Coordinates of C-alpha atoms and ligand atoms in Angstrom, one line a residue:
Chain F
M1 CA 23.0 27.2 94.7
K2 CA 26.7 27.4 93.6
F3 CA 27.5 27.5 89.9
I4 CA 29.2 24.1 90.1
E5 CA 28.4 21.6 92.8
L6 CA 29.7 18.1 93.0
K7 CA 28.2 16.0 95.8
N8 CA 29.6 12.6 96.8
V9 CA 30.7 11.8 93.3
N10 CA 32.0 8.3 92.7
K11 CA 33.2 7.1 89.3
T12 CA 34.0 3.4 88.7
Y13 CA 34.8 2.6 85.1
S14 CA 33.5 -0.6 83.5
T15 CA 37.0 -2.0 83.9
G16 CA 36.6 -1.8 87.7
V17 CA 39.0 1.1 88.2
T18 CA 37.6 3.6 90.7
A19 CA 38.8 7.0 89.3
L20 CA 36.9 9.2 91.8
A21 CA 35.8 8.4 95.3
D22 CA 33.2 10.4 97.3
L23 CA 34.3 13.7 95.9
S24 CA 32.4 16.8 96.9
V25 CA 33.3 20.4 95.9
E26 CA 31.7 23.7 95.1
I27 CA 32.9 26.3 92.6
E28 CA 31.5 29.9 92.3
K29 CA 30.8 31.8 89.1
G30 CA 33.9 33.6 87.8
E31 CA 36.5 31.5 89.8
F32 CA 39.8 30.2 88.4
V33 CA 40.5 26.7 89.7
F34 CA 43.4 24.4 89.1
V35 CA 43.0 20.7 89.4
I36 CA 46.3 18.9 90.2
G37 CA 47.5 15.5 91.1
H38 CA 49.7 12.6 90.0
T39 CA 49.1 10.9 86.8
A40 CA 46.1 8.5 86.9
S41 CA 44.8 10.3 90.0
G42 CA 41.5 11.2 88.4
K43 CA 41.9 14.7 87.1
S44 CA 40.7 14.0 83.6
T45 CA 37.8 12.0 85.0
F46 CA 36.8 15.0 87.2
I47 CA 36.9 17.2 84.1
K48 CA 34.9 14.7 82.1
M49 CA 32.2 14.8 84.8
L50 CA 31.7 18.5 84.2
Y51 CA 31.0 18.3 80.4
R52 CA 29.2 15.0 80.8
E53 CA 31.6 13.0 78.7
E54 CA 31.3 10.4 81.6
K55 CA 28.5 9.9 84.0
P56 CA 29.2 9.5 87.7
T57 CA 28.4 6.1 89.1
K58 CA 27.1 7.8 92.2
G59 CA 26.4 11.3 93.4
S60 CA 25.3 14.5 91.6
V61 CA 27.1 16.9 89.3
I62 CA 25.4 20.3 89.1
V63 CA 26.5 22.7 86.4
G64 CA 24.6 26.0 86.1
G65 CA 21.6 24.6 88.0
V66 CA 21.3 21.4 86.0
N67 CA 22.2 17.9 87.3
V68 CA 24.2 16.7 84.4
A69 CA 24.6 13.3 86.0
K70 CA 20.9 12.8 85.1
L71 CA 21.2 14.3 81.6
R72 CA 20.1 12.1 78.7
N73 CA 22.7 11.4 76.0
R74 CA 20.4 13.0 73.5
K75 CA 20.3 16.3 75.6
V76 CA 24.0 16.6 76.3
Y77 CA 24.5 19.0 73.4
K78 CA 22.5 21.6 75.3
L79 CA 25.1 21.5 78.1
R80 CA 28.0 21.6 75.7
R81 CA 26.7 24.8 74.2
K82 CA 27.2 26.5 77.5
I83 CA 30.7 25.1 78.0
G84 CA 34.0 25.6 76.2
V85 CA 36.5 22.7 76.3
V86 CA 40.2 22.8 75.5
F87 CA 42.5 19.8 75.4
Q88 CA 46.2 18.9 75.3
D89 CA 45.9 17.6 71.7
F90 CA 44.3 20.4 69.9
K91 CA 41.5 18.6 68.0
L92 CA 41.5 21.0 65.1
L93 CA 40.2 20.0 61.7
P94 CA 43.3 19.9 59.4
K95 CA 41.4 20.8 56.2
L96 CA 39.9 23.9 57.6
T97 CA 41.5 27.3 58.1
V98 CA 41.8 29.0 61.4
Y99 CA 38.6 31.0 60.7
E100 CA 36.7 27.9 59.5
N101 CA 37.8 25.9 62.5
V102 CA 36.4 28.5 64.9
A103 CA 33.3 29.1 62.7
F104 CA 32.7 25.3 62.7
A105 CA 31.5 25.5 66.3
L106 CA 28.8 28.0 65.4
E107 CA 27.8 26.3 62.1
C108 CA 27.1 23.2 64.0
L109 CA 24.6 25.2 66.0
G110 CA 22.9 26.5 62.9
L111 CA 23.7 30.2 63.3
K112 CA 23.4 32.5 60.4
A113 CA 26.5 33.2 58.4
K114 CA 26.3 36.9 59.0
D115 CA 26.0 36.4 62.8
I116 CA 28.9 33.9 62.7
K117 CA 31.5 36.3 61.3
P118 CA 31.6 39.0 64.0
K119 CA 31.7 36.4 66.8
V120 CA 34.5 34.4 65.1
M121 CA 36.5 37.6 64.5
K122 CA 36.1 38.7 68.1
A123 CA 37.2 35.3 69.5
I124 CA 40.2 35.2 67.1
E125 CA 41.1 38.7 68.3
I126 CA 40.9 37.7 72.0
V127 CA 43.5 34.9 71.5
G128 CA 45.7 37.2 69.4
L129 CA 45.6 35.4 66.0
K130 CA 44.1 38.1 63.8
E131 CA 47.0 37.9 61.3
K132 CA 46.5 34.2 60.7
T133 CA 42.8 33.7 60.0
R134 CA 43.5 32.2 56.6
S135 CA 46.2 29.8 57.7
F136 CA 45.7 26.0 58.0
P137 CA 46.6 24.2 61.3
H138 CA 49.8 22.7 59.8
Q139 CA 51.1 26.2 59.1
L140 CA 50.8 27.2 62.8
S141 CA 53.1 26.6 65.8
G142 CA 51.8 24.5 68.7
G143 CA 51.0 27.6 70.7
E144 CA 49.1 29.1 67.9
Q145 CA 47.1 26.0 67.4
Q146 CA 46.2 26.0 71.0
R147 CA 45.0 29.6 70.6
V148 CA 42.7 28.5 67.8
C149 CA 41.3 25.8 70.2
I150 CA 40.7 28.4 72.8
A151 CA 39.0 30.7 70.3
R152 CA 36.8 27.9 69.3
A153 CA 36.0 27.1 72.9
I154 CA 34.9 30.7 73.7
V155 CA 33.3 31.7 70.4
N156 CA 29.8 30.9 71.7
E157 CA 30.6 32.9 74.9
P158 CA 30.3 30.1 77.4
K159 CA 30.0 30.7 81.1
L160 CA 32.5 27.9 81.8
L161 CA 35.8 27.1 80.2
I162 CA 37.3 23.7 80.9
C163 CA 40.9 22.8 80.1
D164 CA 42.6 19.5 80.4
E165 CA 46.3 20.1 80.4
P166 CA 46.1 22.8 77.7
T167 CA 49.9 23.4 78.0
G168 CA 50.9 19.8 78.1
N169 CA 52.4 19.9 74.6
L170 CA 53.9 23.3 74.8
D171 CA 57.3 24.7 75.9
P172 CA 57.4 26.9 79.0
E173 CA 57.5 30.2 77.2
T174 CA 54.5 29.3 75.0
S175 CA 52.7 27.9 78.0
K176 CA 53.1 31.3 79.7
E177 CA 51.5 33.0 76.8
I178 CA 48.6 30.6 76.7
M179 CA 48.0 31.0 80.4
K180 CA 47.9 34.8 79.9
V181 CA 45.2 34.3 77.2
I182 CA 43.2 32.0 79.5
S183 CA 43.5 34.2 82.6
N184 CA 42.5 37.3 80.5
I185 CA 39.3 35.4 79.4
N186 CA 38.6 34.7 83.1
K187 CA 39.2 38.3 84.1
D188 CA 37.6 40.2 81.1
L189 CA 34.8 37.9 80.2
K190 CA 34.1 36.7 83.7
T191 CA 34.3 33.1 82.4
T192 CA 34.7 30.5 85.1
V193 CA 37.9 28.5 84.3
I194 CA 38.6 25.0 85.5
M195 CA 42.0 23.6 84.5
A196 CA 43.7 20.3 85.1
T197 CA 47.5 20.6 84.8
H198 CA 50.8 19.0 85.7
D199 CA 52.7 22.3 85.3
K200 CA 54.1 23.3 88.7
E201 CA 55.5 26.6 87.5
I202 CA 52.1 27.8 86.2
V203 CA 50.2 26.8 89.3
N204 CA 52.8 28.4 91.6
R205 CA 52.9 31.6 89.7
M206 CA 49.2 32.2 89.3
K207 CA 48.2 31.9 93.0
K208 CA 44.7 30.7 92.2
R209 CA 42.4 28.1 94.0
V210 CA 44.0 24.6 93.8
L211 CA 42.2 21.3 94.1
L212 CA 44.5 18.4 94.8
I213 CA 43.2 14.9 93.8
E214 CA 45.1 11.8 95.1
H215 CA 43.9 8.4 94.0
G216 CA 40.5 9.7 93.1
V217 CA 40.1 11.5 96.5
L218 CA 40.0 15.2 97.0
T219 CA 42.7 15.7 99.6
G220 CA 43.3 19.4 99.3
D221 CA 41.5 22.6 98.5
Y222 CA 43.7 25.7 98.8
L223 CA 42.7 29.2 98.0
K224 CA 45.7 31.0 96.4
G225 CA 47.4 27.7 96.5
S226 CA 50.6 26.3 94.9
Y227 CA 52.4 23.1 94.5
K228 CA 54.7 24.2 97.3
S229 CA 52.0 23.6 99.9
H230 CA 52.3 19.8 99.3
E231 CA 55.8 19.0 98.1
N232 CA 55.1 15.4 97.7
V233 CA 53.2 15.9 94.4
Chain H
M1 CA 14.8 28.6 60.3
K2 CA 17.7 27.2 62.3
M3 CA 16.8 23.7 61.1
F4 CA 16.8 24.8 57.5
R5 CA 20.3 26.2 57.8
I6 CA 21.5 23.0 59.4
I7 CA 19.9 21.0 56.5
G8 CA 21.4 23.3 53.9
R9 CA 24.8 23.0 55.5
S10 CA 24.4 19.2 55.6
I11 CA 23.6 19.0 51.9
R12 CA 26.6 21.2 51.0
D13 CA 28.8 19.1 53.3
A14 CA 27.5 15.8 51.9
F15 CA 28.5 16.8 48.3
K16 CA 31.8 18.2 49.5
S17 CA 32.6 15.1 51.4
V18 CA 31.6 12.7 48.5
F19 CA 34.0 14.5 46.2
R20 CA 36.7 15.1 48.8
N21 CA 36.9 11.5 49.8
F22 CA 36.3 10.3 46.3
S23 CA 38.2 7.1 46.4
L24 CA 36.3 6.0 49.5
S25 CA 33.0 7.2 48.1
M26 CA 33.8 5.4 44.9
A27 CA 34.0 2.1 46.8
S28 CA 30.5 2.7 48.3
I29 CA 29.1 3.8 45.0
L30 CA 30.5 0.8 43.2
C31 CA 29.1 -1.5 45.8
A32 CA 25.7 0.1 45.4
T33 CA 26.0 -0.1 41.6
I34 CA 26.6 -3.8 41.5
T35 CA 23.9 -4.8 44.0
L36 CA 21.4 -2.4 42.6
L37 CA 22.0 -3.9 39.2
V38 CA 21.2 -7.4 40.5
V39 CA 18.2 -5.9 42.4
G40 CA 17.0 -4.3 39.2
I41 CA 17.2 -7.6 37.3
S42 CA 15.4 -9.4 40.0
L43 CA 12.7 -6.8 40.0
I44 CA 12.3 -7.2 36.2
I45 CA 12.0 -11.0 36.6
A46 CA 9.7 -10.8 39.6
G47 CA 7.5 -8.2 37.8
N48 CA 7.2 -10.3 34.7
I49 CA 6.5 -13.5 36.5
D50 CA 3.9 -11.8 38.5
N51 CA 2.3 -10.5 35.3
A52 CA 2.5 -13.9 33.6
T53 CA 1.0 -15.7 36.5
K54 CA -1.8 -13.2 36.8
S55 CA -2.7 -13.4 33.1
L56 CA -2.5 -17.2 33.2
E57 CA -4.7 -17.3 36.3
K58 CA -7.2 -15.1 34.6
E59 CA -7.6 -17.8 31.9
L60 CA -8.1 -20.5 34.5
N61 CA -11.9 -20.8 34.5
I62 CA -14.1 -23.7 35.3
V63 CA -16.4 -24.5 32.5
V64 CA -19.6 -26.2 33.7
Y65 CA -22.1 -27.8 31.3
L66 CA -25.6 -28.4 32.5
D67 CA -27.6 -31.5 32.0
K68 CA -29.8 -31.5 29.0
S69 CA -32.9 -31.7 31.2
A70 CA -32.1 -28.6 33.1
T71 CA -34.6 -25.8 32.6
E72 CA -33.8 -22.1 32.7
Y73 CA -35.2 -22.0 36.2
D74 CA -32.9 -24.8 37.3
A75 CA -30.0 -22.9 35.7
M76 CA -30.7 -19.8 37.8
E77 CA -31.0 -21.9 40.9
L78 CA -27.7 -23.6 40.2
K79 CA -26.0 -20.3 39.5
S80 CA -26.8 -19.0 42.9
K81 CA -25.7 -22.3 44.4
I82 CA -22.3 -22.1 42.7
E83 CA -21.9 -18.5 43.7
A84 CA -22.3 -19.6 47.3
I85 CA -19.3 -21.8 47.1
A86 CA -16.2 -20.4 48.8
N87 CA -13.6 -18.7 46.6
V88 CA -16.0 -18.4 43.7
E89 CA -15.7 -14.9 42.3
K90 CA -18.0 -14.8 39.3
V91 CA -20.4 -17.1 37.6
E92 CA -21.4 -16.3 34.0
Y93 CA -24.3 -18.0 32.5
K94 CA -24.2 -18.7 28.8
S95 CA -27.3 -20.4 27.3
K96 CA -27.0 -22.9 24.5
E97 CA -28.7 -20.3 22.3
S98 CA -26.0 -17.8 22.8
W99 CA -23.4 -20.5 22.2
K100 CA -25.1 -21.3 19.0
S101 CA -25.3 -17.7 17.7
E102 CA -21.8 -17.1 18.8
M103 CA -20.5 -20.1 17.0
S104 CA -22.5 -19.4 13.9
E105 CA -21.1 -15.9 13.8
Y106 CA -17.6 -17.2 14.2
N107 CA -18.0 -19.6 11.3
P108 CA -21.1 -19.6 9.1
S109 CA -20.6 -23.3 8.3
F110 CA -21.6 -24.0 11.9
G111 CA -24.8 -22.2 11.2
T112 CA -25.7 -24.7 8.4
V113 CA -24.8 -27.6 10.6
F114 CA -27.1 -26.4 13.4
E115 CA -29.9 -26.0 10.9
N116 CA -29.9 -29.7 10.4
Y117 CA -31.0 -30.2 14.0
E118 CA -34.5 -29.7 15.3
D119 CA -33.3 -29.0 18.8
N120 CA -30.2 -27.1 19.8
P121 CA -27.6 -29.8 20.3
L122 CA -25.5 -27.7 22.6
L123 CA -25.7 -27.4 26.4
D124 CA -26.3 -24.5 28.7
S125 CA -23.1 -23.6 30.6
F126 CA -21.5 -21.5 33.3
V127 CA -18.1 -20.1 33.2
V128 CA -16.9 -19.9 36.8
T129 CA -14.1 -17.7 37.9
V130 CA -12.3 -18.3 41.1
N131 CA -10.3 -15.7 43.1
N132 CA -7.4 -18.0 43.7
S133 CA -6.0 -20.6 41.3
K134 CA -5.2 -23.0 44.2
S135 CA -8.9 -23.4 44.9
L136 CA -9.8 -24.5 41.3
D137 CA -9.6 -28.2 42.1
K138 CA -11.7 -28.0 45.2
V139 CA -14.4 -25.8 43.7
T140 CA -14.6 -28.0 40.6
K141 CA -15.2 -31.0 42.8
Q142 CA -17.9 -29.2 44.7
I143 CA -19.6 -28.2 41.5
R144 CA -19.6 -31.8 40.3
E145 CA -21.5 -32.8 43.4
L146 CA -24.4 -30.6 42.5
E147 CA -27.4 -31.9 40.7
L148 CA -28.0 -31.5 37.0
I149 CA -24.4 -31.0 36.2
E150 CA -23.1 -32.7 33.0
S151 CA -19.5 -31.8 33.5
A152 CA -17.2 -29.4 35.2
N153 CA -13.6 -29.0 34.1
Y154 CA -10.8 -26.5 34.3
G155 CA -7.7 -25.7 32.4
E156 CA -5.1 -28.1 31.2
D157 CA -2.5 -29.6 33.4
T158 CA 0.4 -27.8 31.7
V159 CA -1.1 -24.4 32.7
N160 CA -1.4 -25.7 36.2
T161 CA 2.2 -26.7 36.5
M162 CA 3.3 -23.5 34.9
V163 CA 1.4 -21.5 37.5
S164 CA 2.9 -23.5 40.4
V165 CA 6.4 -23.3 39.0
F166 CA 6.0 -19.5 38.5
D167 CA 4.8 -19.3 42.1
V168 CA 8.0 -20.9 43.4
V169 CA 10.2 -18.8 41.1
K170 CA 8.4 -15.7 42.2
K171 CA 8.7 -16.4 45.9
T172 CA 12.4 -17.3 45.5
T173 CA 13.0 -14.0 43.7
I174 CA 11.3 -12.0 46.4
V175 CA 13.4 -13.7 49.1
V176 CA 16.6 -13.1 47.1
L177 CA 15.5 -9.5 46.5
I178 CA 15.0 -8.8 50.2
A179 CA 18.2 -10.5 51.1
L180 CA 20.0 -8.4 48.5
I181 CA 18.6 -5.2 49.9
F182 CA 19.9 -6.0 53.3
V183 CA 23.2 -7.1 52.0
T184 CA 23.5 -3.8 50.1
A185 CA 22.6 -1.8 53.1
F186 CA 25.1 -3.6 55.2
L187 CA 27.9 -3.3 52.6
I188 CA 27.2 0.4 52.0
S189 CA 27.1 1.0 55.7
N190 CA 30.5 -0.7 56.1
T191 CA 32.1 1.3 53.3
I192 CA 30.6 4.5 54.7
K193 CA 32.0 3.5 58.1
L194 CA 35.4 3.8 56.5
T195 CA 34.6 7.3 55.3
I196 CA 33.2 8.2 58.7
Y197 CA 36.2 6.6 60.5
S198 CA 38.4 9.1 58.7
R199 CA 36.1 11.8 59.9
R200 CA 35.6 10.7 63.5
S201 CA 37.5 13.7 64.9
E202 CA 35.0 15.9 63.1
I203 CA 32.2 14.1 64.8
E204 CA 34.0 14.3 68.1
I205 CA 34.4 18.1 67.7
M206 CA 30.8 18.5 66.7
R207 CA 29.8 16.7 69.8
L208 CA 32.1 18.7 71.9
V209 CA 30.9 22.1 70.7
G210 CA 27.3 21.1 71.2
G211 CA 26.1 20.0 67.8
S212 CA 22.8 18.1 68.3
N213 CA 22.6 14.5 67.2
A214 CA 20.4 15.5 64.3
A215 CA 22.9 18.1 63.2
I216 CA 25.7 15.6 63.4
K217 CA 23.9 12.8 61.6
L218 CA 22.3 14.8 58.8
P219 CA 25.4 15.4 56.7
F220 CA 26.2 11.7 56.8
V221 CA 22.6 10.8 56.0
F222 CA 22.6 13.1 53.0
E223 CA 26.0 11.6 52.0
G224 CA 24.5 8.2 52.0
F225 CA 21.6 9.5 50.0
V226 CA 24.0 11.0 47.4
I227 CA 26.1 7.8 47.3
G228 CA 23.0 5.6 46.8
L229 CA 21.6 7.9 44.1
L230 CA 25.0 8.0 42.2
G231 CA 25.1 4.2 42.6
S232 CA 21.8 3.8 40.9
I233 CA 22.7 5.6 37.7
I234 CA 24.4 2.8 35.9
P235 CA 21.8 0.1 36.9
I236 CA 19.0 2.4 35.7
I237 CA 20.6 2.9 32.4
V238 CA 21.5 -0.7 31.9
I239 CA 18.0 -1.9 32.9
V240 CA 16.0 0.7 31.0
Y241 CA 17.9 0.1 27.7
G242 CA 18.5 -3.6 28.3
Y243 CA 14.8 -4.3 28.9
I244 CA 13.6 -2.2 25.9
I245 CA 16.1 -4.0 23.6
A246 CA 15.3 -7.4 25.1
F247 CA 11.6 -6.8 24.7
E248 CA 12.0 -5.9 21.0
R249 CA 14.3 -8.9 20.2
L250 CA 12.0 -11.3 21.9
D251 CA 8.9 -9.8 20.3
G252 CA 7.3 -9.3 23.6
H253 CA 7.1 -12.9 24.8
I254 CA 9.3 -15.6 26.1
I255 CA 9.4 -19.4 25.6
T256 CA 5.8 -19.6 24.3
D257 CA 3.3 -17.1 23.0
I258 CA 1.3 -17.4 26.2
I259 CA 4.0 -15.9 28.4
K260 CA 3.9 -12.3 27.5
L261 CA 6.5 -9.8 28.7
I262 CA 5.3 -6.6 30.3
S263 CA 5.5 -3.8 27.7
P264 CA 8.5 -1.7 28.5
Y265 CA 7.0 1.8 28.7
N266 CA 6.0 2.8 32.1
F267 CA 7.3 -0.5 33.4
V268 CA 11.0 0.4 32.9
F269 CA 10.4 3.8 34.4
I270 CA 8.7 2.4 37.4
I271 CA 11.6 0.0 37.9
A272 CA 14.1 2.9 37.4
G273 CA 12.2 4.8 40.1
I274 CA 12.2 1.9 42.5
I275 CA 16.0 1.4 41.9
A276 CA 16.7 5.1 42.5
L277 CA 14.5 5.1 45.6
L278 CA 16.0 1.9 47.0
G279 CA 19.5 3.2 46.3
A280 CA 18.8 6.5 48.2
L281 CA 17.1 4.7 51.1
I282 CA 19.7 2.0 51.4
G283 CA 22.4 4.7 51.3
M284 CA 20.7 6.8 54.0
F285 CA 20.0 3.9 56.3
G286 CA 23.5 2.5 55.7
S287 CA 25.2 5.6 56.8
L288 CA 22.8 6.2 59.6
R289 CA 23.8 2.8 61.0
A290 CA 27.5 3.7 60.5
V291 CA 27.3 7.1 62.2
R292 CA 25.3 5.7 65.2
K293 CA 28.5 4.0 66.3
Y294 CA 30.2 7.3 66.9
L295 CA 27.3 8.9 68.7
K296 CA 26.2 8.1 72.2
V297 CA 22.5 8.0 71.5
Ligands
LIG1 N1 37.6 5.3 79.8 C1 38.2 4.7 80.8 N2 37.9 3.4 81.1 C2 38.6 2.8 82.1 N3 39.4 3.3 82.9 C3 39.7 4.6 82.7 C4 39.1 5.4 81.7 N4 39.6 6.6 81.7 C5 40.4 6.7 82.8 N5 40.5 5.4 83.4 C6 41.3 5.1 84.6 O1 40.9 6.0 85.6 C7 42.0 6.4 86.4 C8 42.0 7.9 86.4 O2 42.3 8.4 85.1 P1 42.4 9.9 84.6 O3 42.5 9.9 83.2 O4 41.2 10.6 85.2 O5 43.7 10.4 85.3 P2 44.5 11.7 85.2 O6 44.6 12.3 86.5 O7 43.9 12.6 84.2 O8 45.9 11.3 84.7 P3 47.0 12.1 83.7 O9 47.6 13.1 84.6 O10 47.9 11.0 83.3 O11 46.2 12.7 82.6 C9 43.2 5.8 85.8 O12 43.6 4.6 86.5 C10 42.7 5.4 84.4 O13 43.4 4.2 84.0
LIG2 MG1 44.4 13.4 82.3

């Protein structure tokens, strides 16, 4: 069985909008996959299936051997502990320092304080923020805030890192740095990365697997793909 | 071990949050204070009415006098017949001889009066206790139907009306009390919702990084607990001192000598305990209700 396996996934929201239609795809451990498509094509919905923020209307979503489509709400936290998630808006707690924001993820899980510290320091080092552990989010640039989010996402050493437009709020230069951080995590920690994005430049430069979603349908799956292969997007 | 750390963290966070969001917490605490004060007063009223009713009911006996011709054997037979009537709790036999000696003892002049008689002029009697004041009338009528009964009567009408008035007041107080408790829980839950609303991103992140529902709920439940407990401080002080002072001023009774107030010691502490417990529970359930909204449970 593949690490991630979506089979005939349909998602119709309660409003009647069908965001995904009969989508099937397999992703191996350690892959780096971009998900691209027009706005409202269903990228975020696809991402939300993976961390079980939304349930598919039909079909199965298997992540690490578990059909998360069948997962009870009460049990979702078990899945979340194996997944790191990064968003366009950073979702940092404004009253906590960088260190505390990252440690927060582990405190929620009830880890011992003395076990938390080395893990947090390691995650902060990976994203290159060692100098800023005592800063508060409002004292950081956008790129730095996104690094904190990435550190928080990987602090529990997840097998899967999911990103929904992580560079959406950042300038091209900063985006490049963030992509370097994410691609290093993929390379060094062997973390599987799935990333929804609009950013043509990034996709074209990275030459990774690309999934194209159009109107909720998976219309393209290119290894070493780029935006160039379908100029219409 | 893990659970203990989560609980410890929750308690720490609860206190932090109460003081960090003090203006919002203050609203919840004030809301708890006002309603708990009313709840406390209702509890005092309900407790005293209950006590007064019980002591009045205890005095509601049926006094049965036997016919002059009744022998001691008849008396014993009648006793078991009365005992067999539904709702009769106790039947005490008092012979005319014991009436006589009791009365003579109470006032020696009775003794001299009695000496003028050859026979004891008094009647043998039963004092019948029933387990429920409502059945007094029915039981009395049933006793009157028995043979060799001279008379069977129970307490005055005033006592009777008093008991039924108390009954109505007591029931009303209890209904008001229960309604108040729900209203308080609802109000606290709504004010806590405001606090939680300002912290929904925290809940969202906790959910995202894999905090279990218990780990997410606990800090808020403890927060409700702390708020409820803080809200019960003023009502407890007011009620404990208020009742002790009122009791002394009123000399321990109200309206008439028969309606005695419950003596304050122990009673006020029990009420204080109930208020604190209610405050804590209402706070906990209120915030549980509020946090549910943000959890997909
Ligand atoms: N919670 C929801 N309830 C109802 N409809 C929704 C919900 N979330 C998304 N949709 C709809 O589903 C469709 C797909 O939305 P989705 O967010 O997956 O698109 P997207 O590809 O991520 O777009 P963007 O690039 O703008 O982020 C849209 O038509 C959207 O309006
Ligand atoms: Mg989106």
